[in-house]
Amino acid sequence: MIDDSSDVSGSTEGERAPGWEPPFWALPRAAAVDNLAKALRGYGLSEGGVRTMAQAAVRPDDMRRKLADPAELRVQGGTLLIAETRLWSATVLPHPANPREYGYRQYALAASGTQRSMMTEPGSSPYGTAELEIRVDTPNTIAQRLEDAKSRLIRDNPLAEDIAVEGVLQPLTVVPLIVVHGNGHPGCALLIAADGSSRISAVHELLGYAPSKVVYEWGSDGRRLRNEIGRWSRLVRSQGWQGLTEDERRRVRALSVPARVVVGFRPNNRSGQAFHTAVRNFIGLTHIRPPRPYGASVENEAKADAVLDSLAEPGSSEAPHITELEKRWFAGTISQEEVEAAGLSGRPDVRAGEIVRSLLGGGFRTSQRVNEGIRSLTAKQRPRREERVDVAVELILRPVRTGLSDGAKFVRPRRAVLQRVYRLPEIEDLSAEVRMEGTGADSRSPEELRDAALAEADQGMGNNGRLGPAQTELAVKAAYYMAMASPMALQREVFGGGEDDRGAASVLRAMLSRPRGILQAYEVIRAGRAGERLHEVDENGKPLVTAEGRPRGLTDALVRHAYSGGPAPLETARVGPKAAAMGWACVRESVERLYRDVDGMASVPLEEGGPSFVSEEGWDPSRVREVRETLDRVSRRVADWADRFEERERAVAAEQ
């Protein structure tokens, strides 16, 4: 691995993330807008639809040229005619009857007189144009409906942070909607996202746009719309991209969106299908019966290749994080003969350790490079650490899957275990400065790694809440063989199946915190490399035998029993720092279990496939208050320990 530790560019976790720098889009000339409107009238659209669409175009001349030869988008029952262009975000709204909200929609049949009036589905324009029409009682009806849609979409499908970095990447499919008010209020024309309501809602959230303002202020008054767009254009022109604050950049990226604007509809000769039905069919094809998803493992595979590309590319002020040869090694595209010729290790646990260190170690700077690769496929601004772990695990498993006749059955449980194990926070501390075992001529032997880990355990590492570097490296490599063994010597937690529901990472930390566990990990690695079955060892590292005199095979149950997370029977410490450190390990385990239990409760859905029960319904305040009071007491007590430690540190410093 290339050591980039000499880079002192000052990269910190608060550093401004790289993002898209959009080209400068000036406010279009009024004459260009008028020319586009003239071209749109040739499609028979209503005057309101023509005016709204013409004002929405970022580049009216470009859209007018595309109208001369519109693209065709075939849907069930007909063909939509579209012009792909760019629209100002202040002119597009979410679909007021978004199918994503069907599960939460209120219907008039169940309404009482005190409930607000319900809104019907949009239908086709009675004039045969490629426009939808919806009838509402008052302007407030559709304004409230759009606000409700925006709020729910932002909550259920949050995209604002991702769009703030890269803008909207895929075009929205935009359809004109004519609103007819039942109280005599003048009608209005909107542009709605038949596909992309979540994206446009996130954009409006970034820009601070209220749907009512888009509909009834900017939509009916072109001057106000141009003033809103013009103030941003003037800001970018006067300040330049480099002169904008990060908050201003986030908003400018969202100022416009790519769109496929539907301007016409041609039904099939025999179907005679209505326009609104064709639009509904398009939505269904996109969201209700889309192509079968690739699946998480395939998605992680694709992310893995993108991440390796990112790690192998030099940065603006730093060397590549890995070499091209390491990239091929990690990707699994290099043969065993090439591995040996290059001086790399042919041992799968060494390769796993290097992948884990290169993708997950090194702290913020490594995660930033890995996130760049993930963002290149997903545009996600802040990929979670769990996503980086999943990518690393998928790389580790590539050679394992190859040649297996029943790969899914073998790989699936092992993938789950490794994904949990490699979430050990101590892995983030591994870096290029830490000498690894088995990756070069100057690397230490497995015995040296074992002895270093024993020294760390003797200092209380692991029991104090974090493993040392040698303990962590042993954990990473032993976990690989423990997961690959049959039966597996390390499995994921089984809730409800016994008292021990610890995650695999917690079990591994407890194991590597003890001398016996370190000797066990060393034996696992030795046996795994030799192709032998894994066996349990005693406190001296010697094999334990059954009543029949046979070595006792290592299983998940035996590991959990031997390394319970609290003081083990083999430990003799009862007083002093060692005993206190073991007690602290129990506290840490309890806190981690509490986090898991809270997450588990939060994941209970209100209904099958629905949102979180407690997020929607909440929980009894008296019961919550009781738990919080207990937690407060524990927090104050633990804080007292920290205060006492600091007092002693100050007293010692004063005496020196």
PDB file of C-alpha atoms in Angstrom, residues 298-557:
ATOM      1  CA  VAL A 298     -24.852  -6.639  -6.890  1.00  0.00           C
ATOM      2  CA  GLU A 299     -25.140  -2.971  -5.961  1.00  0.00           C
ATOM      3  CA  ASN A 300     -22.231  -3.369  -3.538  1.00  0.00           C
ATOM      4  CA  GLU A 301     -20.210  -5.062  -6.283  1.00  0.00           C
ATOM      5  CA  ALA A 302     -20.733  -2.074  -8.566  1.00  0.00           C
ATOM      6  CA  LYS A 303     -19.852   0.333  -5.749  1.00  0.00           C
ATOM      7  CA  ALA A 304     -16.725  -1.712  -5.008  1.00  0.00           C
ATOM      8  CA  ASP A 305     -15.282  -1.192  -8.492  1.00  0.00           C
ATOM      9  CA  ALA A 306     -16.053   2.526  -8.289  1.00  0.00           C
ATOM     10  CA  VAL A 307     -14.365   2.724  -4.870  1.00  0.00           C
ATOM     11  CA  LEU A 308     -11.232   0.953  -6.145  1.00  0.00           C
ATOM     12  CA  ASP A 309     -11.033   3.428  -9.026  1.00  0.00           C
ATOM     13  CA  SER A 310     -11.255   6.290  -6.535  1.00  0.00           C
ATOM     14  CA  LEU A 311      -8.566   4.831  -4.262  1.00  0.00           C
ATOM     15  CA  ALA A 312      -6.186   4.181  -7.172  1.00  0.00           C
ATOM     16  CA  GLU A 313      -6.469   7.706  -8.592  1.00  0.00           C
ATOM     17  CA  PRO A 314      -4.146  10.425  -7.291  1.00  0.00           C
ATOM     18  CA  GLY A 315      -5.832  13.324  -5.551  1.00  0.00           C
ATOM     19  CA  SER A 316      -5.148  16.982  -6.161  1.00  0.00           C
ATOM     20  CA  SER A 317      -2.522  17.027  -3.409  1.00  0.00           C
ATOM     21  CA  GLU A 318      -1.906  13.397  -2.518  1.00  0.00           C
ATOM     22  CA  ALA A 319      -0.686  10.149  -3.999  1.00  0.00           C
ATOM     23  CA  PRO A 320      -3.009   7.257  -4.845  1.00  0.00           C
ATOM     24  CA  HIS A 321      -4.204   5.396  -1.787  1.00  0.00           C
ATOM     25  CA  ILE A 322      -3.497   2.006  -3.399  1.00  0.00           C
ATOM     26  CA  THR A 323      -1.366   0.927  -6.354  1.00  0.00           C
ATOM     27  CA  GLU A 324      -2.782  -0.388  -9.620  1.00  0.00           C
ATOM     28  CA  LEU A 325      -1.496  -3.831  -8.663  1.00  0.00           C
ATOM     29  CA  GLU A 326      -3.285  -3.675  -5.311  1.00  0.00           C
ATOM     30  CA  LYS A 327      -6.406  -2.525  -7.113  1.00  0.00           C
ATOM     31  CA  ARG A 328      -6.379  -5.700  -9.219  1.00  0.00           C
ATOM     32  CA  TRP A 329      -5.592  -7.810  -6.139  1.00  0.00           C
ATOM     33  CA  PHE A 330      -8.514  -6.338  -4.210  1.00  0.00           C
ATOM     34  CA  ALA A 331     -10.792  -6.624  -7.238  1.00  0.00           C
ATOM     35  CA  GLY A 332      -9.961 -10.320  -7.615  1.00  0.00           C
ATOM     36  CA  THR A 333      -8.978  -9.876 -11.280  1.00  0.00           C
ATOM     37  CA  ILE A 334      -5.403 -11.085 -10.730  1.00  0.00           C
ATOM     38  CA  SER A 335      -4.433 -14.781 -10.817  1.00  0.00           C
ATOM     39  CA  GLN A 336      -2.680 -16.632  -7.986  1.00  0.00           C
ATOM     40  CA  GLU A 337       0.430 -16.873 -10.177  1.00  0.00           C
ATOM     41  CA  GLU A 338       0.429 -13.113 -10.698  1.00  0.00           C
ATOM     42  CA  VAL A 339      -0.051 -12.593  -6.967  1.00  0.00           C
ATOM     43  CA  GLU A 340       3.015 -14.672  -6.157  1.00  0.00           C
ATOM     44  CA  ALA A 341       5.091 -13.053  -8.910  1.00  0.00           C
ATOM     45  CA  ALA A 342       4.215  -9.598  -7.553  1.00  0.00           C
ATOM     46  CA  GLY A 343       5.273 -10.528  -4.015  1.00  0.00           C
ATOM     47  CA  LEU A 344       1.747 -10.216  -2.655  1.00  0.00           C
ATOM     48  CA  SER A 345       0.267 -12.691  -0.211  1.00  0.00           C
ATOM     49  CA  GLY A 346      -1.838 -15.586  -1.452  1.00  0.00           C
ATOM     50  CA  ARG A 347      -3.479 -15.977   1.940  1.00  0.00           C
ATOM     51  CA  PRO A 348      -7.138 -14.922   1.890  1.00  0.00           C
ATOM     52  CA  ASP A 349      -7.072 -13.519   5.426  1.00  0.00           C
ATOM     53  CA  VAL A 350      -4.108 -11.266   4.562  1.00  0.00           C
ATOM     54  CA  ARG A 351      -5.968  -9.994   1.504  1.00  0.00           C
ATOM     55  CA  ALA A 352      -9.069  -9.456   3.669  1.00  0.00           C
ATOM     56  CA  GLY A 353      -6.985  -7.524   6.192  1.00  0.00           C
ATOM     57  CA  GLU A 354      -5.498  -5.285   3.512  1.00  0.00           C
ATOM     58  CA  ILE A 355      -8.916  -4.592   1.986  1.00  0.00           C
ATOM     59  CA  VAL A 356     -10.341  -3.737   5.391  1.00  0.00           C
ATOM     60  CA  ARG A 357      -7.407  -1.481   6.239  1.00  0.00           C
ATOM     61  CA  SER A 358      -7.421   0.263   2.838  1.00  0.00           C
ATOM     62  CA  LEU A 359     -11.180   0.882   2.680  1.00  0.00           C
ATOM     63  CA  LEU A 360     -12.091   1.258   6.345  1.00  0.00           C
ATOM     64  CA  GLY A 361      -8.887   2.257   8.177  1.00  0.00           C
ATOM     65  CA  GLY A 362      -7.108   5.578   8.112  1.00  0.00           C
ATOM     66  CA  GLY A 363      -9.939   7.634   9.579  1.00  0.00           C
ATOM     67  CA  PHE A 364     -11.639  10.493   7.763  1.00  0.00           C
ATOM     68  CA  ARG A 365      -9.262  10.816   4.835  1.00  0.00           C
ATOM     69  CA  THR A 366      -9.756   7.226   3.771  1.00  0.00           C
ATOM     70  CA  SER A 367     -13.519   7.365   4.211  1.00  0.00           C
ATOM     71  CA  GLN A 368     -13.589  10.522   2.095  1.00  0.00           C
ATOM     72  CA  ARG A 369     -11.878   8.716  -0.804  1.00  0.00           C
ATOM     73  CA  VAL A 370     -14.166   5.695  -0.455  1.00  0.00           C
ATOM     74  CA  ASN A 371     -17.228   7.947  -0.297  1.00  0.00           C
ATOM     75  CA  GLU A 372     -16.172   9.614  -3.551  1.00  0.00           C
ATOM     76  CA  GLY A 373     -16.391   6.241  -5.258  1.00  0.00           C
ATOM     77  CA  ILE A 374     -19.804   5.493  -3.772  1.00  0.00           C
ATOM     78  CA  ARG A 375     -21.069   8.967  -4.696  1.00  0.00           C
ATOM     79  CA  SER A 376     -20.002   8.467  -8.312  1.00  0.00           C
ATOM     80  CA  LEU A 377     -22.747   5.823  -8.612  1.00  0.00           C
ATOM     81  CA  THR A 378     -25.331   7.004  -6.096  1.00  0.00           C
ATOM     82  CA  ALA A 379     -24.816  10.777  -5.717  1.00  0.00           C
ATOM     83  CA  LYS A 380     -25.258  10.194  -1.995  1.00  0.00           C
ATOM     84  CA  GLN A 381     -23.562  13.007  -0.108  1.00  0.00           C
ATOM     85  CA  ARG A 382     -22.693  11.169   3.085  1.00  0.00           C
ATOM     86  CA  PRO A 383     -22.559   7.414   2.635  1.00  0.00           C
ATOM     87  CA  ARG A 384     -22.793   5.698   5.994  1.00  0.00           C
ATOM     88  CA  ARG A 385     -19.895   3.699   7.405  1.00  0.00           C
ATOM     89  CA  GLU A 386     -22.035   0.580   7.054  1.00  0.00           C
ATOM     90  CA  GLU A 387     -22.064   1.107   3.272  1.00  0.00           C
ATOM     91  CA  ARG A 388     -18.267   1.244   3.179  1.00  0.00           C
ATOM     92  CA  VAL A 389     -18.117  -1.955   5.227  1.00  0.00           C
ATOM     93  CA  ASP A 390     -20.534  -3.698   2.854  1.00  0.00           C
ATOM     94  CA  VAL A 391     -18.380  -2.724  -0.125  1.00  0.00           C
ATOM     95  CA  ALA A 392     -15.232  -4.065   1.552  1.00  0.00           C
ATOM     96  CA  VAL A 393     -16.937  -7.347   2.414  1.00  0.00           C
ATOM     97  CA  GLU A 394     -18.145  -7.807  -1.155  1.00  0.00           C
ATOM     98  CA  LEU A 395     -14.559  -7.479  -2.397  1.00  0.00           C
ATOM     99  CA  ILE A 396     -13.366 -10.006   0.182  1.00  0.00           C
ATOM    100  CA  LEU A 397     -16.004 -12.504  -0.933  1.00  0.00           C
ATOM    101  CA  ARG A 398     -15.308 -12.354  -4.669  1.00  0.00           C
ATOM    102  CA  PRO A 399     -12.859 -15.294  -4.713  1.00  0.00           C
ATOM    103  CA  VAL A 400     -15.058 -17.212  -2.244  1.00  0.00           C
ATOM    104  CA  ARG A 401     -18.080 -17.106  -4.559  1.00  0.00           C
ATOM    105  CA  THR A 402     -16.148 -18.213  -7.618  1.00  0.00           C
ATOM    106  CA  GLY A 403     -16.752 -21.855  -8.505  1.00  0.00           C
ATOM    107  CA  LEU A 404     -19.394 -22.518  -5.855  1.00  0.00           C
ATOM    108  CA  SER A 405     -22.327 -24.525  -7.198  1.00  0.00           C
ATOM    109  CA  ASP A 406     -24.580 -23.260  -4.411  1.00  0.00           C
ATOM    110  CA  GLY A 407     -22.899 -19.951  -3.755  1.00  0.00           C
ATOM    111  CA  ALA A 408     -25.837 -18.046  -2.291  1.00  0.00           C
ATOM    112  CA  LYS A 409     -26.522 -20.606   0.425  1.00  0.00           C
ATOM    113  CA  PHE A 410     -22.874 -20.625   1.502  1.00  0.00           C
ATOM    114  CA  VAL A 411     -22.107 -16.935   1.076  1.00  0.00           C
ATOM    115  CA  ARG A 412     -25.220 -15.250   2.472  1.00  0.00           C
ATOM    116  CA  PRO A 413     -24.684 -16.021   6.207  1.00  0.00           C
ATOM    117  CA  ARG A 414     -20.957 -15.360   5.909  1.00  0.00           C
ATOM    118  CA  ARG A 415     -21.566 -12.017   4.261  1.00  0.00           C
ATOM    119  CA  ALA A 416     -23.875 -11.051   7.132  1.00  0.00           C
ATOM    120  CA  VAL A 417     -21.275 -11.984   9.758  1.00  0.00           C
ATOM    121  CA  LEU A 418     -18.378 -10.172   8.096  1.00  0.00           C
ATOM    122  CA  GLN A 419     -20.506  -7.080   7.581  1.00  0.00           C
ATOM    123  CA  ARG A 420     -21.138  -7.003  11.321  1.00  0.00           C
ATOM    124  CA  VAL A 421     -17.607  -7.879  12.396  1.00  0.00           C
ATOM    125  CA  TYR A 422     -15.914  -5.264  10.254  1.00  0.00           C
ATOM    126  CA  ARG A 423     -17.981  -2.525  11.828  1.00  0.00           C
ATOM    127  CA  LEU A 424     -15.548  -2.647  14.740  1.00  0.00           C
ATOM    128  CA  PRO A 425     -14.771   1.049  15.328  1.00  0.00           C
ATOM    129  CA  GLU A 426     -11.135   0.149  16.129  1.00  0.00           C
ATOM    130  CA  ILE A 427     -10.616  -0.644  12.438  1.00  0.00           C
ATOM    131  CA  GLU A 428     -10.719   3.086  11.691  1.00  0.00           C
ATOM    132  CA  ASP A 429      -7.452   3.425  13.629  1.00  0.00           C
ATOM    133  CA  LEU A 430      -5.592   1.078  11.279  1.00  0.00           C
ATOM    134  CA  SER A 431      -3.419   3.041   8.856  1.00  0.00           C
ATOM    135  CA  ALA A 432      -0.511   2.758   6.446  1.00  0.00           C
ATOM    136  CA  GLU A 433       1.819   3.546   9.335  1.00  0.00           C
ATOM    137  CA  VAL A 434       0.865   0.345  11.154  1.00  0.00           C
ATOM    138  CA  ARG A 435       3.034  -2.557  10.032  1.00  0.00           C
ATOM    139  CA  MET A 436       0.804  -5.461   9.000  1.00  0.00           C
ATOM    140  CA  GLU A 437       1.626  -9.148   9.150  1.00  0.00           C
ATOM    141  CA  GLY A 438       2.151 -10.933   5.856  1.00  0.00           C
ATOM    142  CA  THR A 439       2.196  -8.051   3.328  1.00  0.00           C
ATOM    143  CA  GLY A 440       5.875  -7.455   2.668  1.00  0.00           C
ATOM    144  CA  ALA A 441       9.472  -8.479   3.339  1.00  0.00           C
ATOM    145  CA  ASP A 442       9.599  -6.359   6.498  1.00  0.00           C
ATOM    146  CA  SER A 443       6.260  -7.539   7.842  1.00  0.00           C
ATOM    147  CA  ARG A 444       6.083  -9.236  11.198  1.00  0.00           C
ATOM    148  CA  SER A 445       5.376 -12.918  11.639  1.00  0.00           C
ATOM    149  CA  PRO A 446       2.088 -14.262  13.009  1.00  0.00           C
ATOM    150  CA  GLU A 447       3.928 -15.037  16.236  1.00  0.00           C
ATOM    151  CA  GLU A 448       5.119 -11.440  16.547  1.00  0.00           C
ATOM    152  CA  LEU A 449       1.561 -10.240  15.918  1.00  0.00           C
ATOM    153  CA  ARG A 450       0.284 -12.616  18.603  1.00  0.00           C
ATOM    154  CA  ASP A 451       2.877 -11.415  21.119  1.00  0.00           C
ATOM    155  CA  ALA A 452       2.107  -7.759  20.377  1.00  0.00           C
ATOM    156  CA  ALA A 453      -1.584  -8.436  20.950  1.00  0.00           C
ATOM    157  CA  LEU A 454      -0.824 -10.163  24.260  1.00  0.00           C
ATOM    158  CA  ALA A 455       1.167  -7.121  25.366  1.00  0.00           C
ATOM    159  CA  GLU A 456      -1.784  -4.871  24.484  1.00  0.00           C
ATOM    160  CA  ALA A 457      -4.150  -7.076  26.483  1.00  0.00           C
ATOM    161  CA  ASP A 458      -1.770  -6.951  29.438  1.00  0.00           C
ATOM    162  CA  GLN A 459      -2.084  -3.162  29.322  1.00  0.00           C
ATOM    163  CA  GLY A 460      -5.873  -3.496  29.585  1.00  0.00           C
ATOM    164  CA  MET A 461      -6.651  -2.744  25.924  1.00  0.00           C
ATOM    165  CA  GLY A 462      -9.970  -4.185  24.899  1.00  0.00           C
ATOM    166  CA  ASN A 463     -11.278  -4.253  28.432  1.00  0.00           C
ATOM    167  CA  ASN A 464     -11.036  -0.450  28.440  1.00  0.00           C
ATOM    168  CA  GLY A 465     -13.415  -0.266  25.485  1.00  0.00           C
ATOM    169  CA  ARG A 466     -11.047  -0.388  22.475  1.00  0.00           C
ATOM    170  CA  LEU A 467      -8.724  -3.019  21.085  1.00  0.00           C
ATOM    171  CA  GLY A 468      -5.129  -2.166  20.259  1.00  0.00           C
ATOM    172  CA  PRO A 469      -3.776  -2.293  16.669  1.00  0.00           C
ATOM    173  CA  ALA A 470      -2.379  -5.817  16.969  1.00  0.00           C
ATOM    174  CA  GLN A 471      -5.549  -7.081  18.655  1.00  0.00           C
ATOM    175  CA  THR A 472      -7.619  -5.488  15.897  1.00  0.00           C
ATOM    176  CA  GLU A 473      -5.523  -7.032  13.126  1.00  0.00           C
ATOM    177  CA  LEU A 474      -5.841 -10.459  14.735  1.00  0.00           C
ATOM    178  CA  ALA A 475      -9.599  -9.933  15.046  1.00  0.00           C
ATOM    179  CA  VAL A 476      -9.958  -9.016  11.368  1.00  0.00           C
ATOM    180  CA  LYS A 477      -8.011 -12.050  10.151  1.00  0.00           C
ATOM    181  CA  ALA A 478      -9.403 -14.587  12.617  1.00  0.00           C
ATOM    182  CA  ALA A 479     -12.949 -13.427  11.867  1.00  0.00           C
ATOM    183  CA  TYR A 480     -12.442 -14.322   8.202  1.00  0.00           C
ATOM    184  CA  TYR A 481     -11.653 -17.986   8.987  1.00  0.00           C
ATOM    185  CA  MET A 482     -14.236 -18.186  11.782  1.00  0.00           C
ATOM    186  CA  ALA A 483     -16.909 -17.029   9.334  1.00  0.00           C
ATOM    187  CA  MET A 484     -15.759 -19.343   6.540  1.00  0.00           C
ATOM    188  CA  ALA A 485     -15.607 -22.436   8.751  1.00  0.00           C
ATOM    189  CA  SER A 486     -18.273 -25.146   8.654  1.00  0.00           C
ATOM    190  CA  PRO A 487     -19.880 -25.016  11.108  1.00  0.00           C
ATOM    191  CA  MET A 488     -19.303 -21.308  11.443  1.00  0.00           C
ATOM    192  CA  ALA A 489     -17.325 -20.406  14.540  1.00  0.00           C
ATOM    193  CA  LEU A 490     -18.737 -16.875  14.541  1.00  0.00           C
ATOM    194  CA  GLN A 491     -22.318 -16.101  13.629  1.00  0.00           C
ATOM    195  CA  ARG A 492     -24.612 -13.138  13.700  1.00  0.00           C
ATOM    196  CA  GLU A 493     -26.701 -12.469  16.780  1.00  0.00           C
ATOM    197  CA  VAL A 494     -29.884 -14.507  17.173  1.00  0.00           C
ATOM    198  CA  PHE A 495     -32.536 -12.462  18.963  1.00  0.00           C
ATOM    199  CA  GLY A 496     -34.879 -14.528  21.060  1.00  0.00           C
ATOM    200  CA  GLY A 497     -32.718 -17.627  20.677  1.00  0.00           C
ATOM    201  CA  GLY A 498     -30.938 -17.353  24.020  1.00  0.00           C
ATOM    202  CA  GLU A 499     -29.532 -14.943  26.552  1.00  0.00           C
ATOM    203  CA  ASP A 500     -26.527 -14.004  24.420  1.00  0.00           C
ATOM    204  CA  ASP A 501     -27.751 -11.739  21.629  1.00  0.00           C
ATOM    205  CA  ARG A 502     -24.488  -9.848  21.192  1.00  0.00           C
ATOM    206  CA  GLY A 503     -23.420  -8.843  17.737  1.00  0.00           C
ATOM    207  CA  ALA A 504     -20.454 -10.586  16.145  1.00  0.00           C
ATOM    208  CA  ALA A 505     -18.238  -7.526  16.639  1.00  0.00           C
ATOM    209  CA  SER A 506     -18.964  -7.460  20.382  1.00  0.00           C
ATOM    210  CA  VAL A 507     -18.173 -11.156  20.724  1.00  0.00           C
ATOM    211  CA  LEU A 508     -14.916 -10.702  18.844  1.00  0.00           C
ATOM    212  CA  ARG A 509     -13.890  -7.728  20.995  1.00  0.00           C
ATOM    213  CA  ALA A 510     -14.546  -9.710  24.166  1.00  0.00           C
ATOM    214  CA  MET A 511     -12.474 -12.577  22.769  1.00  0.00           C
ATOM    215  CA  LEU A 512      -9.482 -10.445  21.758  1.00  0.00           C
ATOM    216  CA  SER A 513      -9.524  -8.634  25.113  1.00  0.00           C
ATOM    217  CA  ARG A 514      -8.279 -11.772  26.884  1.00  0.00           C
ATOM    218  CA  PRO A 515      -4.986 -13.636  26.567  1.00  0.00           C
ATOM    219  CA  ARG A 516      -6.828 -16.877  25.959  1.00  0.00           C
ATOM    220  CA  GLY A 517      -8.849 -15.267  23.164  1.00  0.00           C
ATOM    221  CA  ILE A 518      -5.688 -13.910  21.535  1.00  0.00           C
ATOM    222  CA  LEU A 519      -4.168 -17.385  21.577  1.00  0.00           C
ATOM    223  CA  GLN A 520      -7.431 -18.697  20.154  1.00  0.00           C
ATOM    224  CA  ALA A 521      -7.351 -16.141  17.323  1.00  0.00           C
ATOM    225  CA  TYR A 522      -3.742 -17.048  16.557  1.00  0.00           C
ATOM    226  CA  GLU A 523      -4.695 -20.745  16.395  1.00  0.00           C
ATOM    227  CA  VAL A 524      -7.663 -19.936  14.128  1.00  0.00           C
ATOM    228  CA  ILE A 525      -5.395 -18.132  11.686  1.00  0.00           C
ATOM    229  CA  ARG A 526      -2.789 -20.931  11.766  1.00  0.00           C
ATOM    230  CA  ALA A 527      -5.395 -23.638  11.194  1.00  0.00           C
ATOM    231  CA  GLY A 528      -7.228 -21.628   8.556  1.00  0.00           C
ATOM    232  CA  ARG A 529      -4.081 -21.112   6.530  1.00  0.00           C
ATOM    233  CA  ALA A 530      -3.256 -24.818   6.813  1.00  0.00           C
ATOM    234  CA  GLY A 531      -6.724 -25.824   5.684  1.00  0.00           C
ATOM    235  CA  GLU A 532      -7.438 -27.561   9.000  1.00  0.00           C
ATOM    236  CA  ARG A 533     -10.609 -27.554  11.066  1.00  0.00           C
ATOM    237  CA  LEU A 534     -10.798 -24.946  13.789  1.00  0.00           C
ATOM    238  CA  HIS A 535     -10.434 -26.182  17.359  1.00  0.00           C
ATOM    239  CA  GLU A 536     -10.893 -24.580  20.767  1.00  0.00           C
ATOM    240  CA  VAL A 537      -7.811 -23.873  22.914  1.00  0.00           C
ATOM    241  CA  ASP A 538      -7.289 -23.385  26.626  1.00  0.00           C
ATOM    242  CA  GLU A 539      -5.628 -20.509  28.482  1.00  0.00           C
ATOM    243  CA  ASN A 540      -2.217 -21.772  27.379  1.00  0.00           C
ATOM    244  CA  GLY A 541      -3.163 -22.043  23.717  1.00  0.00           C
ATOM    245  CA  LYS A 542      -3.299 -25.841  23.850  1.00  0.00           C
ATOM    246  CA  PRO A 543      -6.153 -27.746  22.164  1.00  0.00           C
ATOM    247  CA  LEU A 544      -9.062 -28.660  24.417  1.00  0.00           C
ATOM    248  CA  VAL A 545     -10.245 -32.241  24.007  1.00  0.00           C
ATOM    249  CA  THR A 546     -13.574 -33.978  24.412  1.00  0.00           C
ATOM    250  CA  ALA A 547     -14.243 -36.873  26.767  1.00  0.00           C
ATOM    251  CA  GLU A 548     -13.255 -39.147  23.896  1.00  0.00           C
ATOM    252  CA  GLY A 549      -9.892 -37.439  23.651  1.00  0.00           C
ATOM    253  CA  ARG A 550     -10.614 -35.618  20.378  1.00  0.00           C
ATOM    254  CA  PRO A 551      -9.895 -31.933  19.789  1.00  0.00           C
ATOM    255  CA  ARG A 552     -13.031 -29.914  20.481  1.00  0.00           C
ATOM    256  CA  GLY A 553     -14.246 -28.161  17.347  1.00  0.00           C
ATOM    257  CA  LEU A 554     -14.700 -24.408  17.603  1.00  0.00           C
ATOM    258  CA  THR A 555     -18.310 -23.273  17.305  1.00  0.00           C
ATOM    259  CA  ASP A 556     -20.153 -20.016  17.783  1.00  0.00           C
ATOM    260  CA  ALA A 557     -21.761 -21.348  20.973  1.00  0.00           C
TER     261      ALA A 557
END
